Coordinates of C-alpha atoms (C1' of nucleotides) in Angstrom, one line a residue:
Chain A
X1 CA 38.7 3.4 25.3
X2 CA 39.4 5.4 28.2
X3 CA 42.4 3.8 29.8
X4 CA 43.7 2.7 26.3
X5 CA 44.4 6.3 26.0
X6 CA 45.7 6.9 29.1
X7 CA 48.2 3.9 27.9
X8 CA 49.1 5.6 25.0
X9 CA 49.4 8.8 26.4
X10 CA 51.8 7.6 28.6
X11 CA 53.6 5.8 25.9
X12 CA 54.4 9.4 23.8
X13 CA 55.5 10.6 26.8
X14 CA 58.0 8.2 26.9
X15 CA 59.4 8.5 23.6
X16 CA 59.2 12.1 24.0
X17 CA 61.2 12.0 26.9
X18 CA 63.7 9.5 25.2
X19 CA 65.7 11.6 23.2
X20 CA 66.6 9.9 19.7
X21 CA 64.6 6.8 18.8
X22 CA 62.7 3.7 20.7
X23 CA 61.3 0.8 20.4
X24 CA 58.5 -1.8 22.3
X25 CA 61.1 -3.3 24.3
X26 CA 62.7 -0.2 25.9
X27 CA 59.3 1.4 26.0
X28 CA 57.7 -1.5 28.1
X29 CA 60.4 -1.3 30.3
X30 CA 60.4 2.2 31.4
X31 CA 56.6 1.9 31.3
X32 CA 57.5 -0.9 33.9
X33 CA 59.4 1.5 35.6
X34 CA 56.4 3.7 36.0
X35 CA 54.5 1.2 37.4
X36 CA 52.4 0.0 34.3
X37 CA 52.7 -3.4 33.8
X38 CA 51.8 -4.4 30.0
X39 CA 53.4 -7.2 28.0
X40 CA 56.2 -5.7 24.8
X41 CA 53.1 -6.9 22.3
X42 CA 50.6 -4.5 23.9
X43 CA 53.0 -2.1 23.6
X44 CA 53.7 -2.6 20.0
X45 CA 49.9 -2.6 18.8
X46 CA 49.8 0.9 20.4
X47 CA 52.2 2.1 18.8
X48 CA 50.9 0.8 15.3
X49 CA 48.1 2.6 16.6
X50 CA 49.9 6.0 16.8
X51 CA 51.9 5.6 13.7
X52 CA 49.0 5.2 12.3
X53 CA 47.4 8.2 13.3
X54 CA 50.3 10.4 12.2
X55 CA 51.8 10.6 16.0
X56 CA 54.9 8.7 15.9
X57 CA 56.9 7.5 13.0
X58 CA 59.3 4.6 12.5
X59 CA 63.0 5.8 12.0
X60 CA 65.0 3.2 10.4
X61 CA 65.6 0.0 12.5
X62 CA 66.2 1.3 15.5
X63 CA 62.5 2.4 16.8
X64 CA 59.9 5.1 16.8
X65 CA 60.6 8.7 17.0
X66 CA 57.7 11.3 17.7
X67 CA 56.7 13.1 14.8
X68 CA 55.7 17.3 15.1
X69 CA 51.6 16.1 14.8
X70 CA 52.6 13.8 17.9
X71 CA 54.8 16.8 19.8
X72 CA 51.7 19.2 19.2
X73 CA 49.4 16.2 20.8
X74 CA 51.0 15.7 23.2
X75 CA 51.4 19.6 24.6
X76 CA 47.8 20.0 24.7
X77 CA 47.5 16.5 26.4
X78 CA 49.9 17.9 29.0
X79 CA 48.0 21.3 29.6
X80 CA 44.6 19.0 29.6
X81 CA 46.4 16.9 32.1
X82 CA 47.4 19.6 34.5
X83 CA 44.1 21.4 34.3
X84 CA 42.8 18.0 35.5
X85 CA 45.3 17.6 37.4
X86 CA 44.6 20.9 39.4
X87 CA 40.7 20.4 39.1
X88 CA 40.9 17.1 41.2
X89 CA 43.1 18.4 43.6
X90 CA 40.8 21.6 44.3
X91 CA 37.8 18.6 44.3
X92 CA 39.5 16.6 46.7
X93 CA 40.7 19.9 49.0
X94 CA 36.2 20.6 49.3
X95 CA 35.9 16.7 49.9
X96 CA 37.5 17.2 53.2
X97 CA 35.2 18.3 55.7
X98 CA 37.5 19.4 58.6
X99 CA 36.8 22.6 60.5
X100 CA 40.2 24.0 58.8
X101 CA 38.6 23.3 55.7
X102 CA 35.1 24.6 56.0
X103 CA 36.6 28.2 57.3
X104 CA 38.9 27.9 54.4
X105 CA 36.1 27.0 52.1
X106 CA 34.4 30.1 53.6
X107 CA 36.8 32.6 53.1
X108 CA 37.8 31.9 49.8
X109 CA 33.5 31.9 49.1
X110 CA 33.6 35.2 50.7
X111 CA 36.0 37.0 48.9
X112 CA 34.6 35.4 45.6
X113 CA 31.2 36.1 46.4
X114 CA 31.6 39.8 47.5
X115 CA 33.1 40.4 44.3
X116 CA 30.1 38.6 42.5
X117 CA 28.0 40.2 44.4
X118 CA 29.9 44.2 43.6
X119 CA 29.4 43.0 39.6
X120 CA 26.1 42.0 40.3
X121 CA 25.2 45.5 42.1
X122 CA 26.3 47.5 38.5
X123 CA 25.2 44.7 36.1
X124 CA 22.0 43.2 37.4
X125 CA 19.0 43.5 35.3
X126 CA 15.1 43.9 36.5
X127 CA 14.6 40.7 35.3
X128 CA 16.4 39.0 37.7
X129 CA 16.2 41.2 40.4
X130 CA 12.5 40.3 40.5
X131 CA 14.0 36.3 40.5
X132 CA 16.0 37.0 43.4
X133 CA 12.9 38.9 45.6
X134 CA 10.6 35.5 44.9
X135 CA 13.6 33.8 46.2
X136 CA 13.8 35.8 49.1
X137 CA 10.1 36.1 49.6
X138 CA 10.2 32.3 49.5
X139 CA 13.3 31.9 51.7
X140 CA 11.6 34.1 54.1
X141 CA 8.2 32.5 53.9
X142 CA 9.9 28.9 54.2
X143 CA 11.7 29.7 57.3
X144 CA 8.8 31.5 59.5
X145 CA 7.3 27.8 58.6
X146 CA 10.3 26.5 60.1
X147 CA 12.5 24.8 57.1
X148 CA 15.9 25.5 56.3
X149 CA 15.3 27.9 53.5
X150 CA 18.5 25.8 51.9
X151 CA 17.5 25.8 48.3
X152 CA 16.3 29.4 48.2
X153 CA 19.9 30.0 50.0
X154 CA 21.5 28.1 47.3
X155 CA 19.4 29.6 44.5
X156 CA 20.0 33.7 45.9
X157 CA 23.9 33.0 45.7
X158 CA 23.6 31.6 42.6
X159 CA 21.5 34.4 40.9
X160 CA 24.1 36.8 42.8
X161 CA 26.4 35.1 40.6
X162 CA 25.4 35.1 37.7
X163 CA 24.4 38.7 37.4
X164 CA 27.8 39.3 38.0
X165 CA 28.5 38.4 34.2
X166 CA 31.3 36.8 34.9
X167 CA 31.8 33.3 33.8
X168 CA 34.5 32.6 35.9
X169 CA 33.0 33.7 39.2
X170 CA 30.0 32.0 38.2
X171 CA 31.3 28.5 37.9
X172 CA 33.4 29.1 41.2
X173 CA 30.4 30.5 43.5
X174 CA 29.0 26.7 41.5
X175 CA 31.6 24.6 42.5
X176 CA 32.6 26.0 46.2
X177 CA 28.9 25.4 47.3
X178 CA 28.7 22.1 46.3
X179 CA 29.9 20.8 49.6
X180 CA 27.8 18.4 51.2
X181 CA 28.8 18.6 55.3
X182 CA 28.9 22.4 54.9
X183 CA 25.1 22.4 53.3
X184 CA 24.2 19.6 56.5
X185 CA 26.2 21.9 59.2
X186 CA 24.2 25.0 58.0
X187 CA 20.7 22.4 58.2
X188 CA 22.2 21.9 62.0
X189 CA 22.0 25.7 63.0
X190 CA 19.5 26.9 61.0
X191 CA 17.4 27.4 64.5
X192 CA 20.5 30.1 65.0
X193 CA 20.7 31.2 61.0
X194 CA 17.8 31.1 59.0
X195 CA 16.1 34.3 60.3
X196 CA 19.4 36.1 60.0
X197 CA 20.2 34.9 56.7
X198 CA 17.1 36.1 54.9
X199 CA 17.9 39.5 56.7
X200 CA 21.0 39.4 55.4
X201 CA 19.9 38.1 51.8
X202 CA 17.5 41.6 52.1
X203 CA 20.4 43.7 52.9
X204 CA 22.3 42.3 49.9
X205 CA 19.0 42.7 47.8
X206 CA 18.6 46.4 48.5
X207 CA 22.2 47.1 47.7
X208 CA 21.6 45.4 44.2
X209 CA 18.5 47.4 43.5
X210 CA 20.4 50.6 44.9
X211 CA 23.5 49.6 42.3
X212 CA 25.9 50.4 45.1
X213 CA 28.7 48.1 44.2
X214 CA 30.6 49.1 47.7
X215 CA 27.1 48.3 49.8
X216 CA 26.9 45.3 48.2
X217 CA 30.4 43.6 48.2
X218 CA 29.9 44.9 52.2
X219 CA 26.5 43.0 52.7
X220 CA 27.9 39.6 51.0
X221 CA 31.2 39.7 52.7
X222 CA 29.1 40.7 56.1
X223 CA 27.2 38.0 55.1
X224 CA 29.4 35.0 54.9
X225 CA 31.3 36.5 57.8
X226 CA 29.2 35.7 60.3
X227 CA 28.4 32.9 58.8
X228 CA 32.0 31.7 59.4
X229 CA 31.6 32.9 62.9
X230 CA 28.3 30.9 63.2
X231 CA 30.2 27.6 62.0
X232 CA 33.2 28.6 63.6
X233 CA 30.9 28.5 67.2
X234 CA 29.3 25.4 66.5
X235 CA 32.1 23.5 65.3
X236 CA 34.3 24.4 68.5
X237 CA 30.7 23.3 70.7
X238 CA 31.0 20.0 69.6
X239 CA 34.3 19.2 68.7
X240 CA 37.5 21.1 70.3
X241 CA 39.9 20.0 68.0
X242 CA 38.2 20.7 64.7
X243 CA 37.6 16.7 64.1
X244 CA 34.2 16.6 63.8
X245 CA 33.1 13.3 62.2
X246 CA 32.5 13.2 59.6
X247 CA 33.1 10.7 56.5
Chain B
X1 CA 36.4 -1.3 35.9
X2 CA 35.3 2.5 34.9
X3 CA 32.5 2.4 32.4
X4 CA 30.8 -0.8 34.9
X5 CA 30.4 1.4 38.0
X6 CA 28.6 4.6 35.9
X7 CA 26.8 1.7 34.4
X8 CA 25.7 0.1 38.0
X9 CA 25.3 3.5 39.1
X10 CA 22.6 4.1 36.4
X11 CA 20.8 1.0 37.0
X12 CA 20.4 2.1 40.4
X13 CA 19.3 5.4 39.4
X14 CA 16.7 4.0 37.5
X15 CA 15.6 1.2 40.4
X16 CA 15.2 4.9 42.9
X17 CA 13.5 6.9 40.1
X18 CA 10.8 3.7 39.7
X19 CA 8.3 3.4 42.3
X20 CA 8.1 0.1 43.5
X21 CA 10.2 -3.0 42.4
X22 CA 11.4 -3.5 38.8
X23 CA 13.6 -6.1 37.5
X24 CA 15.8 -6.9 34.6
X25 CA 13.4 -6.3 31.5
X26 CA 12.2 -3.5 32.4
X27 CA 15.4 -1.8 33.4
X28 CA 17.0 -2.7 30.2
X29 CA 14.2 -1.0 28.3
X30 CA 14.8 1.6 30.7
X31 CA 18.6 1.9 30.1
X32 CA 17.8 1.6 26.1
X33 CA 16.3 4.8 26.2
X34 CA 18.8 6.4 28.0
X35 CA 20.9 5.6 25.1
X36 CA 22.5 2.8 26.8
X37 CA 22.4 -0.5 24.9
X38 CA 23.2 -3.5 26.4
X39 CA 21.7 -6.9 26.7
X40 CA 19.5 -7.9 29.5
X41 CA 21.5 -10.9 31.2
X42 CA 24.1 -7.7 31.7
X43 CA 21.6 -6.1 33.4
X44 CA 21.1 -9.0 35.6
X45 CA 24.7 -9.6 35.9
X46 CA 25.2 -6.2 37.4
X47 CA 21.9 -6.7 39.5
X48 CA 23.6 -9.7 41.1
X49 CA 26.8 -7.8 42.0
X50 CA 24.7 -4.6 43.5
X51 CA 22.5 -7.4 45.6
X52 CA 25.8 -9.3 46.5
X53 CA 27.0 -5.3 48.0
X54 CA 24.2 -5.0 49.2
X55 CA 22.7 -1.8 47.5
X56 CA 19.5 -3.5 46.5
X57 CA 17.1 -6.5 47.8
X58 CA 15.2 -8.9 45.8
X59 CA 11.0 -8.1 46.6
X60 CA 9.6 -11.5 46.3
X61 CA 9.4 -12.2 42.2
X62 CA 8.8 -8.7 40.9
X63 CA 11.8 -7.3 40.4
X64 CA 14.4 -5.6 42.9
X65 CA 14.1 -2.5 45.5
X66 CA 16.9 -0.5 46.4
X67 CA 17.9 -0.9 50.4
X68 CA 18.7 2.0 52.9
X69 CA 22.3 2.0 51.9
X70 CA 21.6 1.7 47.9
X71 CA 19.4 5.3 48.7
X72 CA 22.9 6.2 50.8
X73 CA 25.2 5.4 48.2
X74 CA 23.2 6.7 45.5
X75 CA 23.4 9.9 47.5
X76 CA 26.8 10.0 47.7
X77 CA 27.4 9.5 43.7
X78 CA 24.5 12.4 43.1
X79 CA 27.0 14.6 45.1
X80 CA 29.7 13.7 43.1
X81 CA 28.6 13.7 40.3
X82 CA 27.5 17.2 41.3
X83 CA 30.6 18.1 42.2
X84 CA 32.5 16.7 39.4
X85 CA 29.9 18.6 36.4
X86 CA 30.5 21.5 38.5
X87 CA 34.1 20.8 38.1
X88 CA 33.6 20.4 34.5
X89 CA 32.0 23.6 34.1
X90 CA 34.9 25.6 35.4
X91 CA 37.2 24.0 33.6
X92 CA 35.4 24.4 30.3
X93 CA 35.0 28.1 31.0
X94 CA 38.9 28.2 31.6
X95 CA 39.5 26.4 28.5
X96 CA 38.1 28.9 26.7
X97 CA 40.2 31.8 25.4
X98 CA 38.2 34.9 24.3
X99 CA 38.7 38.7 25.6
X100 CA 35.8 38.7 28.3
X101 CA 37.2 34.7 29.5
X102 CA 40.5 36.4 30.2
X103 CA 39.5 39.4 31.7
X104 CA 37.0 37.3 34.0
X105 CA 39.1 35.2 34.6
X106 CA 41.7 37.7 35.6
X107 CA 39.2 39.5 37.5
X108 CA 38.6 36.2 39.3
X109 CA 42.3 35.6 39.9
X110 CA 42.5 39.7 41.1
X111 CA 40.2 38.9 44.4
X112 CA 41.3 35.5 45.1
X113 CA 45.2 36.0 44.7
X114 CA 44.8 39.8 46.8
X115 CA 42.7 37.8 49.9
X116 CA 45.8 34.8 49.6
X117 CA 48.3 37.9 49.9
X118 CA 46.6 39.7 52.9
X119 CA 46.7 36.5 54.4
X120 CA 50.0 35.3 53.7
X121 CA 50.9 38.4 55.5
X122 CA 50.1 37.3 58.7
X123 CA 51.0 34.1 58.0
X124 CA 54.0 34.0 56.1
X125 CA 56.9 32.3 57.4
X126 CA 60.9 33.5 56.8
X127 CA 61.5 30.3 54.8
X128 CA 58.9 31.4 52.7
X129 CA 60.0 34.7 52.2
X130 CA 63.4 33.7 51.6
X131 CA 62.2 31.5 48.8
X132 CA 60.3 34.3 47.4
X133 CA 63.4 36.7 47.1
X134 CA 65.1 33.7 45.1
X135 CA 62.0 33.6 42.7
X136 CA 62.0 37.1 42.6
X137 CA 65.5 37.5 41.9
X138 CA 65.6 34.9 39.8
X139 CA 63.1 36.7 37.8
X140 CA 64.7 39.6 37.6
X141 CA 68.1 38.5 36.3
X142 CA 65.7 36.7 33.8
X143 CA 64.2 39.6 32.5
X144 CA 67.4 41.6 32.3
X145 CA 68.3 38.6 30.3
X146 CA 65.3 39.0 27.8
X147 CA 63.4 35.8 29.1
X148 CA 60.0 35.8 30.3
X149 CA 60.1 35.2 33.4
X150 CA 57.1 33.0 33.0
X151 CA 58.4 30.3 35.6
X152 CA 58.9 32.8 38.2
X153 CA 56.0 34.5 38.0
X154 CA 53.8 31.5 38.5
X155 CA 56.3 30.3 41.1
X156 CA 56.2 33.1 43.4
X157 CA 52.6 33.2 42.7
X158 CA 52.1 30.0 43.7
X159 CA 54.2 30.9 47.0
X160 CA 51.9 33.4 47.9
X161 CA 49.0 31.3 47.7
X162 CA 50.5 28.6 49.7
X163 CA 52.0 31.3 52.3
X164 CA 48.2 32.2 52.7
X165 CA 47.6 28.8 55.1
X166 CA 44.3 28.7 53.1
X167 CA 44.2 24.9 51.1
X168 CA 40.9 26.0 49.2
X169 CA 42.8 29.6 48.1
X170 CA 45.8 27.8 47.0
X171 CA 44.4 25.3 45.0
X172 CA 41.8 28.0 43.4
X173 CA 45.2 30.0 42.4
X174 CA 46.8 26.9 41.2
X175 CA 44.0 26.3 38.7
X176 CA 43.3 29.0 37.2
X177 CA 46.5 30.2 36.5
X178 CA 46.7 26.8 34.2
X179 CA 45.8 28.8 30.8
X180 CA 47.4 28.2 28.1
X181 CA 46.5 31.3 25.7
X182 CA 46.9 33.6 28.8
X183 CA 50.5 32.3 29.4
X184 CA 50.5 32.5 25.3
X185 CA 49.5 36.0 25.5
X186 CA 51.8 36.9 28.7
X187 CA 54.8 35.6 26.8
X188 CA 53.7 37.6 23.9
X189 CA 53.4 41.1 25.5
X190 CA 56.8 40.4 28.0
X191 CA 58.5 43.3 26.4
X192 CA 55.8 45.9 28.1
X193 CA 55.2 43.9 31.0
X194 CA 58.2 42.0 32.1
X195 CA 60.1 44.3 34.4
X196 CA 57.3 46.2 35.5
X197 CA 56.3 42.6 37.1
X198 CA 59.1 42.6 38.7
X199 CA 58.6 46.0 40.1
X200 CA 54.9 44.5 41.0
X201 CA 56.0 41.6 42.8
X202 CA 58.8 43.5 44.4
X203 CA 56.4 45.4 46.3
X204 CA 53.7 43.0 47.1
X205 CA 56.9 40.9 48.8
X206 CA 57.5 44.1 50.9
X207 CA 54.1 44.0 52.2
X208 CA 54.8 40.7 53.1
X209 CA 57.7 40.9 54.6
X210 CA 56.1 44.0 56.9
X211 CA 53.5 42.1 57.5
X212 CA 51.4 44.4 56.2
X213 CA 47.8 42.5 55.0
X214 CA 46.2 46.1 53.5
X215 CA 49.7 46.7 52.0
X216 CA 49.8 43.2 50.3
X217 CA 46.0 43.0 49.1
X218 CA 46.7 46.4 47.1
X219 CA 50.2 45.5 45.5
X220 CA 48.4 42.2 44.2
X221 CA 45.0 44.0 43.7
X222 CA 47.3 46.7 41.5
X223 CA 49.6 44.0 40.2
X224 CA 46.1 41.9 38.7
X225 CA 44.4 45.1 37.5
X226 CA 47.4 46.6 35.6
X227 CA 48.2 43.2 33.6
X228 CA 44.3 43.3 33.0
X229 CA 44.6 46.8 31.8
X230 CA 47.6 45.6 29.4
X231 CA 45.5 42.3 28.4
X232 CA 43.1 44.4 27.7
X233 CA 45.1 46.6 25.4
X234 CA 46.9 44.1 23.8
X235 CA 43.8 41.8 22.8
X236 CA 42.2 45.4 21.7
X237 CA 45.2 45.7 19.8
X238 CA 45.0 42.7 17.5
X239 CA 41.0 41.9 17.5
X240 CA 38.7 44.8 18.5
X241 CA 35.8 42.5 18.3
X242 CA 37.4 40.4 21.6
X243 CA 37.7 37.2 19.4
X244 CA 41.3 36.4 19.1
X245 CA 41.8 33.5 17.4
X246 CA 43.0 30.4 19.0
X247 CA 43.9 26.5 18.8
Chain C
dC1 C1' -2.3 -20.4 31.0
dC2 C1' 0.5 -16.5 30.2
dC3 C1' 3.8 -13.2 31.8
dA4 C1' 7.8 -11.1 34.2
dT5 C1' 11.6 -12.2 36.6
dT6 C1' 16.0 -14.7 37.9
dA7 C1' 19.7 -17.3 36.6
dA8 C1' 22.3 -20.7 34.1
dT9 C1' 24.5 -22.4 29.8
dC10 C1' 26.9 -21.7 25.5
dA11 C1' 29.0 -19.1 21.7
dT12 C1' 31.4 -15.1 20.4
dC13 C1' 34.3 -11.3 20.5
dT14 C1' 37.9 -8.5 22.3
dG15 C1' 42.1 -7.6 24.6
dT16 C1' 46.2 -9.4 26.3
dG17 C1' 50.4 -12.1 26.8
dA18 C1' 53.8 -15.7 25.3
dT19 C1' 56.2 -17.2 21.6
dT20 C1' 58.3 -17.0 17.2
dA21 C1' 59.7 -15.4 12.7
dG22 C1' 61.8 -11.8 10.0
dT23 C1' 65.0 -7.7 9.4
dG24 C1' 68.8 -4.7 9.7
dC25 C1' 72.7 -2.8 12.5
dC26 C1' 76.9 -3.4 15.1
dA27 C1' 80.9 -5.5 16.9
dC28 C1' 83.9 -9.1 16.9
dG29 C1' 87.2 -12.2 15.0
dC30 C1' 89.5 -14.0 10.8
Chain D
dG1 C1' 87.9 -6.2 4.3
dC2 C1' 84.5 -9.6 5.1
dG3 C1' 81.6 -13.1 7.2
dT4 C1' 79.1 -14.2 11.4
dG5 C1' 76.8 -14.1 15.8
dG6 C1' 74.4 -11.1 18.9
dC7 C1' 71.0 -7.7 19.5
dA8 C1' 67.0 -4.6 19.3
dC9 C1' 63.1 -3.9 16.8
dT10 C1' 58.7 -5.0 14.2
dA11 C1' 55.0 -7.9 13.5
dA12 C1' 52.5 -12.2 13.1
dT13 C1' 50.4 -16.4 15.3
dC14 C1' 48.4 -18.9 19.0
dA15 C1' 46.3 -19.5 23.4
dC16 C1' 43.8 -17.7 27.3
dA17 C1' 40.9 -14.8 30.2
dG18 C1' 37.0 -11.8 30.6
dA19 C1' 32.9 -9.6 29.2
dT20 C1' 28.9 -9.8 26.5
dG21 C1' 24.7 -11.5 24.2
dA22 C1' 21.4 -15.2 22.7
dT23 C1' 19.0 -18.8 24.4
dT24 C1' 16.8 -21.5 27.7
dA25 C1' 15.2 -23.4 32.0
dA26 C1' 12.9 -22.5 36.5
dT27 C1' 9.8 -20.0 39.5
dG28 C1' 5.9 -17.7 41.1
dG29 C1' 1.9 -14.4 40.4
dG30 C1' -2.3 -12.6 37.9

DNA sequence: CCCATTAATCATCTGTGATTAGTGCCACGC
DNA sequence: GCGTGGCACTAATCACAGATGATTAATGGG
């Protein structure tokens, strides 16, 4: 079902391209062209397919022309396919675990997050300001026992975010974090960080319950400044040339 | 080829969740009530292939057991899978097209798009720039001529972002500037906005060319908040209640 | 002795490709 | 002007490969 679609997406793109009317044999070839090899009889039960779901309709001998149902499908299957198209290459840019990468992760989380975080400071309510002091109270309690304090990390940022009322931020602050040699890096020097960060996290805590936007978006950018610096240090401690290994 | 792995990767999900060995039977019971219906010599099929990879290990006659690397690979998918529903999430929240999802997103696009312009300041190189006069007096002339200037816009956006040296800014600018009612509603309120865009991006290439980041992050910052401000009017305009209709 | 598991065999179903029939247009030659 | 062969297209038929499911050994443990 899935790659069947592809097939025929790929197939109204064609005779969209084409200008004026096509048939199976044409349309296999240029498909050919692309690099998709399928026999002219696949290629014809397609497009009985899309005729007959309204998409493409026979003109006279001489092939298959698109009709307006079949246009309109296949804009939104373009925008669909760039949005993926951008998605996966954002995905693939926070598989890479480089040291270029993680700083660049970091800044770009650091500009989001500030902002988050200045929302957050004039739109948090009670109710989750008392979520994000058991988180802290946690995170603190975790580390004096000598654990990472990762989740409760994690969890503050994202309750940051989401008091920021802003969808869009939300799902961002969601997606950069989800990057798995950052999250093991930061397990590395917690020794050096986890103190520091609950200290922060309080900081960034007060200047919510104060509603200072400013002190806020200065705590979370102060925040994941050092934190830079911190990964910044121990990257160039154990590997120069920013190649740490990684897979 | 698609649909086999998520299945394999369910079946192992299921072998980690179970304590202890558990073979074909029980796993297809198990997969049944996941929704997933398919007949137990599948099962075993796909048990052979994951042994064969080594990802799981026969215990004596009770069933299977997941090895070292099964628990490694099994990882691995959680984190992409992560990653990927994370991705999802954004993408769903930029598909959608109501007055706040706009103005979030445009918030969003405000702070990431002002940190790529401070940073393309110091980064920028004269190719670049020269490019970005082209766009921008491409866009110009355009406008004069009553286009849009929809292309150049997102052009010498997209220039920005990539003159920042930041991957993880330039592909966070590259999606979410894939909207299809905001470039709807863009093209819609051209007439107010067109040449004062050019004006906008006029100055931020200024700041660029002096090198100025502070100069740069508050021509964008300006640029973002005054098409919000006319978003903001315009979507006021037609639907007070923020829920313009669309698709 | 019964049960769970693995694995093999056989039938079926689906998708695909090769081939072929049927149809209308076009160009060529008379 | 008209017949005729070539050509592109549609669509049907047949055969084949692959996956799936039902059934059935075969094995070892409680």
């Amino acid at each position: 079902m899935k790659e069947r679609l592809d097939l025929r997406e790929d197939i109204l793109r064609i005779i969209a391209a084409h200008s004026g009317a096509i048939g199976q044999g044409a349309i296999n070839l240029l498909l050919r062209k692309q690099g998709v090899l399928i026999s002219m009889p696949t290629v014809g039960r397609r497009l009985q397919e899309l005729e007959f779901e309204g998409f493409v309709a026979k003109a006279g001998i001489e092939g298959r022309v698109l009709t307006d149902r079949g246009r309109h499908a296949l804009k939104r299957f373009d925008a669909e396919a760039r949005l993926r198209v951008s998605g996966a290459a954002l995905l693939d840019t926070l598989r890479r675990g480089d040291r270029k990468h993680l700083l660049d992760l970091l800044a770009a989380r650091r500009v989001i997050e500030a902002e988050a975080a200045a929302l957050a400071a004039t739109h948090v309510s009670p109710n989750a300001i008392a979520k994000m002091d058991g988180i802290l109270s946690r995170q603190a309690a975790g580390v004096a026992r000598g654990e990472t304090g990762l989740e409760e990390d994690i969890a503050f940022h994202r309750e940051i975010a989401r008091a920021s009322r802003n969808e869009v931020l939300c799902s961002l602050v969601a997606l950069l974090r989800q990057h798995r040699r950052y999250n093991l890096i930061v397990n590395s020097i917690r020794a050096a960080v986890g103190s520091r960060m609950v200290v922060d996290h309080a900081r960034i805590l007060a200047a919510l319950k104060a509603r200072d936007p400013h002190a806020a978006r200065a705590a979370m950018d102060r925040h994941l400044r050092t934190l830079a610096a911190d990964l910044n240090r121990y990257l160039g401690r154990w590997s120069p040339d920013g190649g740490v290994r990684g897979r």
